[in-house]
mmCIF file of C-alpha atoms in Angstrom:
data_model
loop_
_atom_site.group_PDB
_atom_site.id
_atom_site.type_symbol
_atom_site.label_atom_id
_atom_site.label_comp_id
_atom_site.label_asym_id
_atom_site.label_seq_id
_atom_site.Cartn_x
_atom_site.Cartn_y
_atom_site.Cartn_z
ATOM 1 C CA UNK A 330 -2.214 15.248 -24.995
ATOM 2 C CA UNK A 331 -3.295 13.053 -27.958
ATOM 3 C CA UNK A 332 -0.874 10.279 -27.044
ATOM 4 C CA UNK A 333 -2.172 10.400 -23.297
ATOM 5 C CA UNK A 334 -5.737 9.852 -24.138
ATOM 6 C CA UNK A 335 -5.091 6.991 -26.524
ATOM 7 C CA UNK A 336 -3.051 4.951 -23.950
ATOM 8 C CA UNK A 337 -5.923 5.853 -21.659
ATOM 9 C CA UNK A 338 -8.091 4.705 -24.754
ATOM 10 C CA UNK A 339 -6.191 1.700 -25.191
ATOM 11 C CA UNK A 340 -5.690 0.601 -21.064
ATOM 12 C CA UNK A 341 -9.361 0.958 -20.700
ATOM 13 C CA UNK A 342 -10.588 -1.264 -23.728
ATOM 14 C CA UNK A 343 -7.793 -3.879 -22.619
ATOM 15 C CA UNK A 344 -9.530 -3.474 -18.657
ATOM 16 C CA UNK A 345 -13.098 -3.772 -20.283
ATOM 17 C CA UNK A 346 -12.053 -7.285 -22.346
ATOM 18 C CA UNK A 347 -9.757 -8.586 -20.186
ATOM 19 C CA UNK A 348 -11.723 -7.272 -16.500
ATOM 20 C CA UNK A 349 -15.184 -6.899 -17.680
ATOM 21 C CA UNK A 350 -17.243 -5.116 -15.106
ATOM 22 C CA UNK A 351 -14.351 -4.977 -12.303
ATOM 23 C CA UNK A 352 -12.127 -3.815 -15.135
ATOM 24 C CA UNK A 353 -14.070 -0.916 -15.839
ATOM 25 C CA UNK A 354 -14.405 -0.166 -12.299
ATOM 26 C CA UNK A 355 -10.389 -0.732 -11.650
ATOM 27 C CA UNK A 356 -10.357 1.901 -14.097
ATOM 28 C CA UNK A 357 -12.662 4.223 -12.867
ATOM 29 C CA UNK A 358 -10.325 3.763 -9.429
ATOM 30 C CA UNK A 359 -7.450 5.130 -10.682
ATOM 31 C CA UNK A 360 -8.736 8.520 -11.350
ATOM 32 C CA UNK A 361 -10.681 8.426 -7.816
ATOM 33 C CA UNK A 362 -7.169 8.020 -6.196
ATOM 34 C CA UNK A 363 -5.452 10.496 -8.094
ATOM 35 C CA UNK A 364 -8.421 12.946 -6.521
ATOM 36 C CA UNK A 365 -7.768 11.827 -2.973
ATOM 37 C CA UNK A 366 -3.921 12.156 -3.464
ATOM 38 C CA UNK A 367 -4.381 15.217 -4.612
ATOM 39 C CA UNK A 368 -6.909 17.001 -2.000
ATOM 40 C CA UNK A 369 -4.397 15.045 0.240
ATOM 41 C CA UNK A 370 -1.527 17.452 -1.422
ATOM 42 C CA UNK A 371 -3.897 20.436 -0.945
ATOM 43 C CA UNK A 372 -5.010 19.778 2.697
ATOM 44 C CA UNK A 373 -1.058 19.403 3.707
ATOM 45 C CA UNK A 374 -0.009 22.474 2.521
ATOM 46 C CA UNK A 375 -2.138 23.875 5.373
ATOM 47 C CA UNK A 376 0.194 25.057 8.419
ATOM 48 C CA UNK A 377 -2.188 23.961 10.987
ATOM 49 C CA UNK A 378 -3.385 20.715 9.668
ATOM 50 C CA UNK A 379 -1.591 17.797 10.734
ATOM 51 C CA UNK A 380 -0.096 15.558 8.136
ATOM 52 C CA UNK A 381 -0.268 12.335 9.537
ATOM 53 C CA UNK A 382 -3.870 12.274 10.301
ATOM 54 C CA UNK A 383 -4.455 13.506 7.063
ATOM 55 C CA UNK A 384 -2.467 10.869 5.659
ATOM 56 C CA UNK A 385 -4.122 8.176 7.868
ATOM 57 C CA UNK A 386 -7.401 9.658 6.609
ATOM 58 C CA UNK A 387 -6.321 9.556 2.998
ATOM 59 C CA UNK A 388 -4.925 6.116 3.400
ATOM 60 C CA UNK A 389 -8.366 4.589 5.269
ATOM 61 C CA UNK A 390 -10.266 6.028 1.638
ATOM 62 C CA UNK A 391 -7.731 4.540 -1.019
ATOM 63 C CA UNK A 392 -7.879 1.018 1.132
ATOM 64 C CA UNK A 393 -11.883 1.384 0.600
ATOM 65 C CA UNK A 394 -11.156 2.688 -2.946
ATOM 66 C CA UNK A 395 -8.688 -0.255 -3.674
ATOM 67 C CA UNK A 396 -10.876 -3.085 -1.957
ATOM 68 C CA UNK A 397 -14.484 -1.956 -1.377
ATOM 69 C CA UNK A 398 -15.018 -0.283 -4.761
ATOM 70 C CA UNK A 399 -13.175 -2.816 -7.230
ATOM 71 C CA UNK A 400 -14.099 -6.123 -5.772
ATOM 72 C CA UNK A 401 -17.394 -4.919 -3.912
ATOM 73 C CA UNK A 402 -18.554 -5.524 -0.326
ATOM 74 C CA UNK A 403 -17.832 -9.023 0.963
ATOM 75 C CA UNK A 404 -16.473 -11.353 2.882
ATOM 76 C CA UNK A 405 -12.858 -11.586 1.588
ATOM 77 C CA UNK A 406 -12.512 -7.516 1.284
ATOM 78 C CA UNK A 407 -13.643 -6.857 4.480
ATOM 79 C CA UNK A 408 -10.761 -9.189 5.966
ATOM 80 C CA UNK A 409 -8.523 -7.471 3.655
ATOM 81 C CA UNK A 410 -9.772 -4.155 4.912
ATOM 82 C CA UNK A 411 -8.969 -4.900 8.276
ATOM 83 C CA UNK A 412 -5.897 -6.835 7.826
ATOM 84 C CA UNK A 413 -4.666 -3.561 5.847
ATOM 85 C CA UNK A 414 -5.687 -0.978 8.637
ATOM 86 C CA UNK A 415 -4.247 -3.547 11.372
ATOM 87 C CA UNK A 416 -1.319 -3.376 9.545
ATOM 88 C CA UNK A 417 -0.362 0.559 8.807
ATOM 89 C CA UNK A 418 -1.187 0.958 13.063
ATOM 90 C CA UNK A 419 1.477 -1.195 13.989
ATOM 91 C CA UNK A 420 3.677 0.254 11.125
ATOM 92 C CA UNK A 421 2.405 4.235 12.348
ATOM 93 C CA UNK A 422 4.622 4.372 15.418
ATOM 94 C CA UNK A 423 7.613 2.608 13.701
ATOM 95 C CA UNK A 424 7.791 5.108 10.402
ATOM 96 C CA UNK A 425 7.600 7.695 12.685
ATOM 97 C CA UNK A 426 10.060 7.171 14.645
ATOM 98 C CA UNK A 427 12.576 5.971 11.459
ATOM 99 C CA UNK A 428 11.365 9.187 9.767
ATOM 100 C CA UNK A 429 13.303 11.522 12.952
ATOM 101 C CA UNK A 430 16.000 9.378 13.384
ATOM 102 C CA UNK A 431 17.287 9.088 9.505
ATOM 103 C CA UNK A 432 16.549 12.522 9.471
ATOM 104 C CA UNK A 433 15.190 12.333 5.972
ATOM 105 C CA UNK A 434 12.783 15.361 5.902
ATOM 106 C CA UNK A 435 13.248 18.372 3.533
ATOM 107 C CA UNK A 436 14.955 18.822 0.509
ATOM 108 C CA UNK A 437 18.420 17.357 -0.676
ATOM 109 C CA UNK A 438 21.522 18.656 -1.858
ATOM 110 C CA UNK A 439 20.743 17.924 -5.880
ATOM 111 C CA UNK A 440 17.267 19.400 -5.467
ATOM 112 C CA UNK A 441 18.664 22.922 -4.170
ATOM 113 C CA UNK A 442 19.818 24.608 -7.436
ATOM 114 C CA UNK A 443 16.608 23.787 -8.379
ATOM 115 C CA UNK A 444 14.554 24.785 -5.354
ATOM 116 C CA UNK A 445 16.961 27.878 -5.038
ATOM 117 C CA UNK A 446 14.497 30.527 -6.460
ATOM 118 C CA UNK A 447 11.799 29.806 -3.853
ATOM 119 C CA UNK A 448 11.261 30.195 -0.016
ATOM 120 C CA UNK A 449 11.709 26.731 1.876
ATOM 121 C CA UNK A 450 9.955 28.329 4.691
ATOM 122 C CA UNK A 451 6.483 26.796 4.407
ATOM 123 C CA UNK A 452 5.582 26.397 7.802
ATOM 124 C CA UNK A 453 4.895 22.601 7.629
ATOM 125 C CA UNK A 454 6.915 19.868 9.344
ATOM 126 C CA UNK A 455 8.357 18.130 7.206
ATOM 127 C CA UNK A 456 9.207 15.270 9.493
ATOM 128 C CA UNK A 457 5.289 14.887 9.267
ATOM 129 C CA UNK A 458 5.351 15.122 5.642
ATOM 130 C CA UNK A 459 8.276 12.566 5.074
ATOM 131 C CA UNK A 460 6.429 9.983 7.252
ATOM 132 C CA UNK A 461 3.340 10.607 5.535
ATOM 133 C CA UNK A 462 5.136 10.012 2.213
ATOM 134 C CA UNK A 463 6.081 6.586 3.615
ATOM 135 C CA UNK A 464 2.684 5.955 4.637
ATOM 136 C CA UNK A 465 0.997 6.713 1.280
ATOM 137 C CA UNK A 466 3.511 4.889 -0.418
ATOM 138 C CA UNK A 467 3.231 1.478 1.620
ATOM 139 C CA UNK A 468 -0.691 1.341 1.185
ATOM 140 C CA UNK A 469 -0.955 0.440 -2.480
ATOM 141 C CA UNK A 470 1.249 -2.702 -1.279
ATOM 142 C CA UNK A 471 -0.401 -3.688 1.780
ATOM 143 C CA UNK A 472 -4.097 -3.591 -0.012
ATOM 144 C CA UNK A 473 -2.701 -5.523 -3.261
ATOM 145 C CA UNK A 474 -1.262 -8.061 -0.726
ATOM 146 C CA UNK A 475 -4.193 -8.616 2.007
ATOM 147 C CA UNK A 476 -6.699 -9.111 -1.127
ATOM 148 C CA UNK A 477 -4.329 -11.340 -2.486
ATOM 149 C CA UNK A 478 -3.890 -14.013 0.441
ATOM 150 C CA UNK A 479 -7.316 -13.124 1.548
ATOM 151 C CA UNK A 480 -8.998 -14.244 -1.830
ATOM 152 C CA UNK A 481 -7.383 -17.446 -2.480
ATOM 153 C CA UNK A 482 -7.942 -18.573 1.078
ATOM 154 C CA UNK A 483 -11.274 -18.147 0.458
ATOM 155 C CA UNK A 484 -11.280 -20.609 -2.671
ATOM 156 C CA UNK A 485 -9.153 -23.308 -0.762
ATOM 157 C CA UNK A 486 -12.240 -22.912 1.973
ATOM 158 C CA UNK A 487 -15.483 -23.405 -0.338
ATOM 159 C CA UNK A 488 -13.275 -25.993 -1.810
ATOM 160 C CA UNK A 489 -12.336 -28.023 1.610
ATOM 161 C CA UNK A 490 -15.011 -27.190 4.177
ATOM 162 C CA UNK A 491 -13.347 -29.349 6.531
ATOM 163 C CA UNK A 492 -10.443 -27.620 6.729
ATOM 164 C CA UNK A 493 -8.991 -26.716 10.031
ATOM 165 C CA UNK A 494 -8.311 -22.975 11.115
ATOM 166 C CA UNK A 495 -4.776 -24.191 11.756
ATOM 167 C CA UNK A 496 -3.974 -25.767 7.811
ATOM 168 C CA UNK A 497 -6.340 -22.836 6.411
ATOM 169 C CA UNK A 498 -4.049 -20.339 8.405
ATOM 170 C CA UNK A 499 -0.779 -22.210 7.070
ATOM 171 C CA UNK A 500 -1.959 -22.206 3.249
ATOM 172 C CA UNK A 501 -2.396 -18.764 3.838
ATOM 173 C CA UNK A 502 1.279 -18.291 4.735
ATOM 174 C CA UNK A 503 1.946 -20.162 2.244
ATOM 175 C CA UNK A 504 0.160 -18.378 -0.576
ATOM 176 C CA UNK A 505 2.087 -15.372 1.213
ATOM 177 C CA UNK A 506 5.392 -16.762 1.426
ATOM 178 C CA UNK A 507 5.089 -16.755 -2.855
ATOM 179 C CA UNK A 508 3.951 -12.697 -2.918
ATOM 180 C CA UNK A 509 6.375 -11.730 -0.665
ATOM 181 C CA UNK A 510 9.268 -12.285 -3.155
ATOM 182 C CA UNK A 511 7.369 -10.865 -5.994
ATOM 183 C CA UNK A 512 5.861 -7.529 -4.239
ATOM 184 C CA UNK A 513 9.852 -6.928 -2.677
ATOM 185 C CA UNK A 514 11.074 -6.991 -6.209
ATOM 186 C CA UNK A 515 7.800 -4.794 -7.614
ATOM 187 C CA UNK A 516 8.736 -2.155 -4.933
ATOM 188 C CA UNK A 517 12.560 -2.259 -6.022
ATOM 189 C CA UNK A 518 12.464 -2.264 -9.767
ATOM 190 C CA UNK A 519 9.492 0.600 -9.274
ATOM 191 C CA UNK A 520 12.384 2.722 -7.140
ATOM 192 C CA UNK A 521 15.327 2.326 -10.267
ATOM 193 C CA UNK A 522 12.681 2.989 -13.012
ATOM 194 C CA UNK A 523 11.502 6.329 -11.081
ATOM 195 C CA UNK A 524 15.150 7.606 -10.252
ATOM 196 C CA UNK A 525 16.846 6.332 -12.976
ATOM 197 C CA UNK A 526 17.578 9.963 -14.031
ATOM 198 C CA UNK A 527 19.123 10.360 -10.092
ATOM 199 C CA UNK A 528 21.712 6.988 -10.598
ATOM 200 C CA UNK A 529 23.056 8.294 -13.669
ATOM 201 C CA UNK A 530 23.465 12.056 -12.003
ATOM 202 C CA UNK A 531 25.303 9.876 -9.161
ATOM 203 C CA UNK A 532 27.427 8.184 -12.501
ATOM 204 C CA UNK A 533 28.302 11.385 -14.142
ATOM 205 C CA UNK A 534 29.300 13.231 -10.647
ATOM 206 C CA UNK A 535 31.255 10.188 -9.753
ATOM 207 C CA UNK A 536 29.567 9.674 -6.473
ATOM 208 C CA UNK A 537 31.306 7.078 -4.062
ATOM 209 C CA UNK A 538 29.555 4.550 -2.677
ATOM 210 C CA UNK A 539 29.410 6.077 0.891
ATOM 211 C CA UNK A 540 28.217 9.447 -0.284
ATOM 212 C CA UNK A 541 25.492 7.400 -2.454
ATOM 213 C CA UNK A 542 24.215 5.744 0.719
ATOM 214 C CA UNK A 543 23.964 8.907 2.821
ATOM 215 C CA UNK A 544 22.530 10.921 0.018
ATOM 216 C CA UNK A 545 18.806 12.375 1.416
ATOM 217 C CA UNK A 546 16.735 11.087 -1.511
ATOM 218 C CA UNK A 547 18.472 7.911 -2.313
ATOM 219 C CA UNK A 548 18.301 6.878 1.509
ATOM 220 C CA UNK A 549 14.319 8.160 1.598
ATOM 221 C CA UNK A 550 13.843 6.331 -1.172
ATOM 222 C CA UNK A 551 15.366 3.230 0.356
ATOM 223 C CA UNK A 552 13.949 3.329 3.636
ATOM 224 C CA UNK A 553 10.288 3.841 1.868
ATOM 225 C CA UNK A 554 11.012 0.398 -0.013
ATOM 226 C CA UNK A 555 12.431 -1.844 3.356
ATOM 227 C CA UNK A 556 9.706 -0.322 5.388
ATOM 228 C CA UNK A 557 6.940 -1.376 2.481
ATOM 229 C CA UNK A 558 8.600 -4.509 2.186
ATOM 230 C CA UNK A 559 8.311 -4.614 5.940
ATOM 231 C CA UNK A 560 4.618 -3.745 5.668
ATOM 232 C CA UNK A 561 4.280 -6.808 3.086
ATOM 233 C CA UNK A 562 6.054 -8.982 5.190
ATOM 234 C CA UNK A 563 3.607 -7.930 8.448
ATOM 235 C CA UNK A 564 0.342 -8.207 6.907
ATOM 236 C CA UNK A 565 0.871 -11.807 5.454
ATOM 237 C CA UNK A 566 0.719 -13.682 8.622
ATOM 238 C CA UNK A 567 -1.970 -10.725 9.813
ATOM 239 C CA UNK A 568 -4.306 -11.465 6.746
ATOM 240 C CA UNK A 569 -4.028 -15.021 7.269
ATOM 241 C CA UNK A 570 -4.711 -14.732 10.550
ATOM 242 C CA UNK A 571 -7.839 -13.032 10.324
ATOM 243 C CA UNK A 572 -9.035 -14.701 7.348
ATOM 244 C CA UNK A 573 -8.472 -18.104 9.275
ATOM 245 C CA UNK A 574 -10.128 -17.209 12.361
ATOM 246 C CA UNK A 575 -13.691 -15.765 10.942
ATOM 247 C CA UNK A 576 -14.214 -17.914 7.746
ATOM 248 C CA UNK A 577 -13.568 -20.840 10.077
ATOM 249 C CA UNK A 578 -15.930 -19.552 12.655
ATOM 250 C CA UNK A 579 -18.517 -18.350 9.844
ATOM 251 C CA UNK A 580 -18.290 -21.851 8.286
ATOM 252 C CA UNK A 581 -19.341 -23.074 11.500
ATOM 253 C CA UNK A 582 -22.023 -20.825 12.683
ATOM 254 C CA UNK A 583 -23.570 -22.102 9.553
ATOM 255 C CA UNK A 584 -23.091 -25.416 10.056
ATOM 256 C CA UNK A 585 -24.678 -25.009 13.282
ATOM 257 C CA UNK A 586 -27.672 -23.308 11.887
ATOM 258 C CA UNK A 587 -28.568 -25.980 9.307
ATOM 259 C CA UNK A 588 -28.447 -28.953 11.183
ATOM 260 C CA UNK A 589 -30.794 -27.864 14.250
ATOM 261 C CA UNK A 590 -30.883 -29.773 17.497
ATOM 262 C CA UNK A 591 -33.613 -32.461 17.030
ATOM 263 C CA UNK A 592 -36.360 -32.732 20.084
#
C-alpha cells in the first residue's frame, strides 16, 4: 500500500510541475474513470441491462471526462468530442458484427482451471460483453487522437488566417498521418506488456503457431488492437474534417462581422 501511494505521490507532483493546473486535473481524471469503469462493471453484471448501451453510455462520459474536463470547454474539444462520438457509431455496427463472427465471447481454455470452481452461468451475453470490451478499450485511443489533430490544427489556423479549408484539412491529415504510426505501436507494445505472462505460458506449453492464432484470448486481444488501430485510422480524416469545415466557417463568420457593409 505504501509503495502505491508514493508513486501516486510522486505522478502527481511530476503532473503539478510539469502540467500545472491541467496536470492536476489530468490527475484528478484518472480516478473519475476508474469510477465510471467500475459502475460500468457493476451495471453489466445486471441480467436485464444491456451491455452495449451501457457501454455507449460509459464511453459518451470518459470522452467528456478525457476532453471536456482536462482541457475545458472550447472550440478544439468540442470538435474532438464529436469527431470521437462520430467515430465509435460507425465503428458500433462493425465490432458487433466481428465480435459474433470470431466468436470471441466467454472464457478460454487457459482460464478454465482457474474459473473451474465457479458457475459460468451468469445470465449475461457475453457476445454483448466482448463487444463492449472492444468498445471501452478503443475510446482512450480515439479521444487521445481527435484532441491531438484537433489542437494543432487549431495553432496552424490563428497562425495562417488565410488558410483554405482544403490545405487546413490536408495539414490535418498530415499531423495524423505522424500519430497513426505512433498510437498503432502504443496499442501493440500495451497488448505484450499486459499478456506477457500468457506468451511465455504459450513458450513453456510449446504452443504452435496455428494453435497461438486461434487461441480465444490471444485472438480477442488481437482483434481489440486492429479494430483500435482501425478506430485511429477512421477518426484522423473525421477530425480533420470537422475541424476544417467549422474553424474555417467560424473564421469567416467573424470576418464578416467586423468589417460591416458600409451605407
Amino acid at each position: 500500500m505504501n509503495v502505491l501511494v508514493c508513486l501516486a505521490g510522486i505522478l502527481f507532483l511530476l503532473m503539478i510541475v510539469i502540467g500545472g493546473k491541467k496536470g492536476v486535473r489530468s490527475f484528478i481524471a484518472l480516478f473519475l474513470n476508474f469510477g465510471v469503469l467500475f459502475f460500468t462493471v457493476v451495471f453489466m453484471t445486471n441480467p436485464n441491462a444491456n451491455p452495449i448501451i451501457i457501454t455507449l453510455v460509459a464511453s459518451v462520459v470518459i470522452s467528456y471526462i478525457n476532453l471536456f474536463y482536462i482541457n475545458e470547454v472550447n472550440v478544439k474539444t468540442k470538435m474532438a468530442f464529436l469527431s470521437t462520438m462520430m467515430t465509435i457509431v460507425v465503428l458500433f455496427l462493425f465490432i458487433i458484427n466481428v465480435s459474433k463472427k470470431a466468436m470471441i465471447q466467454g472464457f478460454g481454455e487457459e482460464e478454465i482451471e482457474e474459473l473451474s470452481v465457479f458457475s459460468l452461468y451468469l445470465g449475461v451475453d457475453f457476445v454483448k460483453i466482448g463487444a463492449a470490451v472492444i468498445i471501452m478499450s478503443t475510446i482512450g485511443a480515439l479521444t487521445d487522437a481527435a484532441i491531438a489533430i484537433s489542437s494543432p490544427m487549431s495553432e496552424v489556423l490563428k497562425h495562417n488566417p488565410m488558410i483554405s479549408r482544403k490545405e487546413l484539412f490536408q495539414s490535418g491529415i498530415n499531423i495524423g498521418r505522424d500519430i497513426l504510426g505512433t498510437s498503432a505501436n502504443t496499442l501493440f507494445f500495451a497488448f505484450f506488456g499486459g499478456y506477457m505472462a500468457l506468451l511465455l505460458w504459450f513458450k513453456d506449453l510449446s504452443y504452435p503457431a496455428g494453435e497461438i492464432a486461434n487461441s480465444k484470448i490471444f485472438s480477442a486481444e488481437i482483434i481489440t488492437i486492429l479494430i483500435a488501430g482501425t478506430g485511429v485510422a477512421l477518426i484522423i480524416p473525421i477530425t480533420s474534417w470537422i475541424t476544417a469545415y467549422f474553424l474555417v466557417s467560424k473564421g469567416r463568420k467573424r470576418k464578416k462581422g467586423d468589417n460591416p457593409p458600409v451605407h
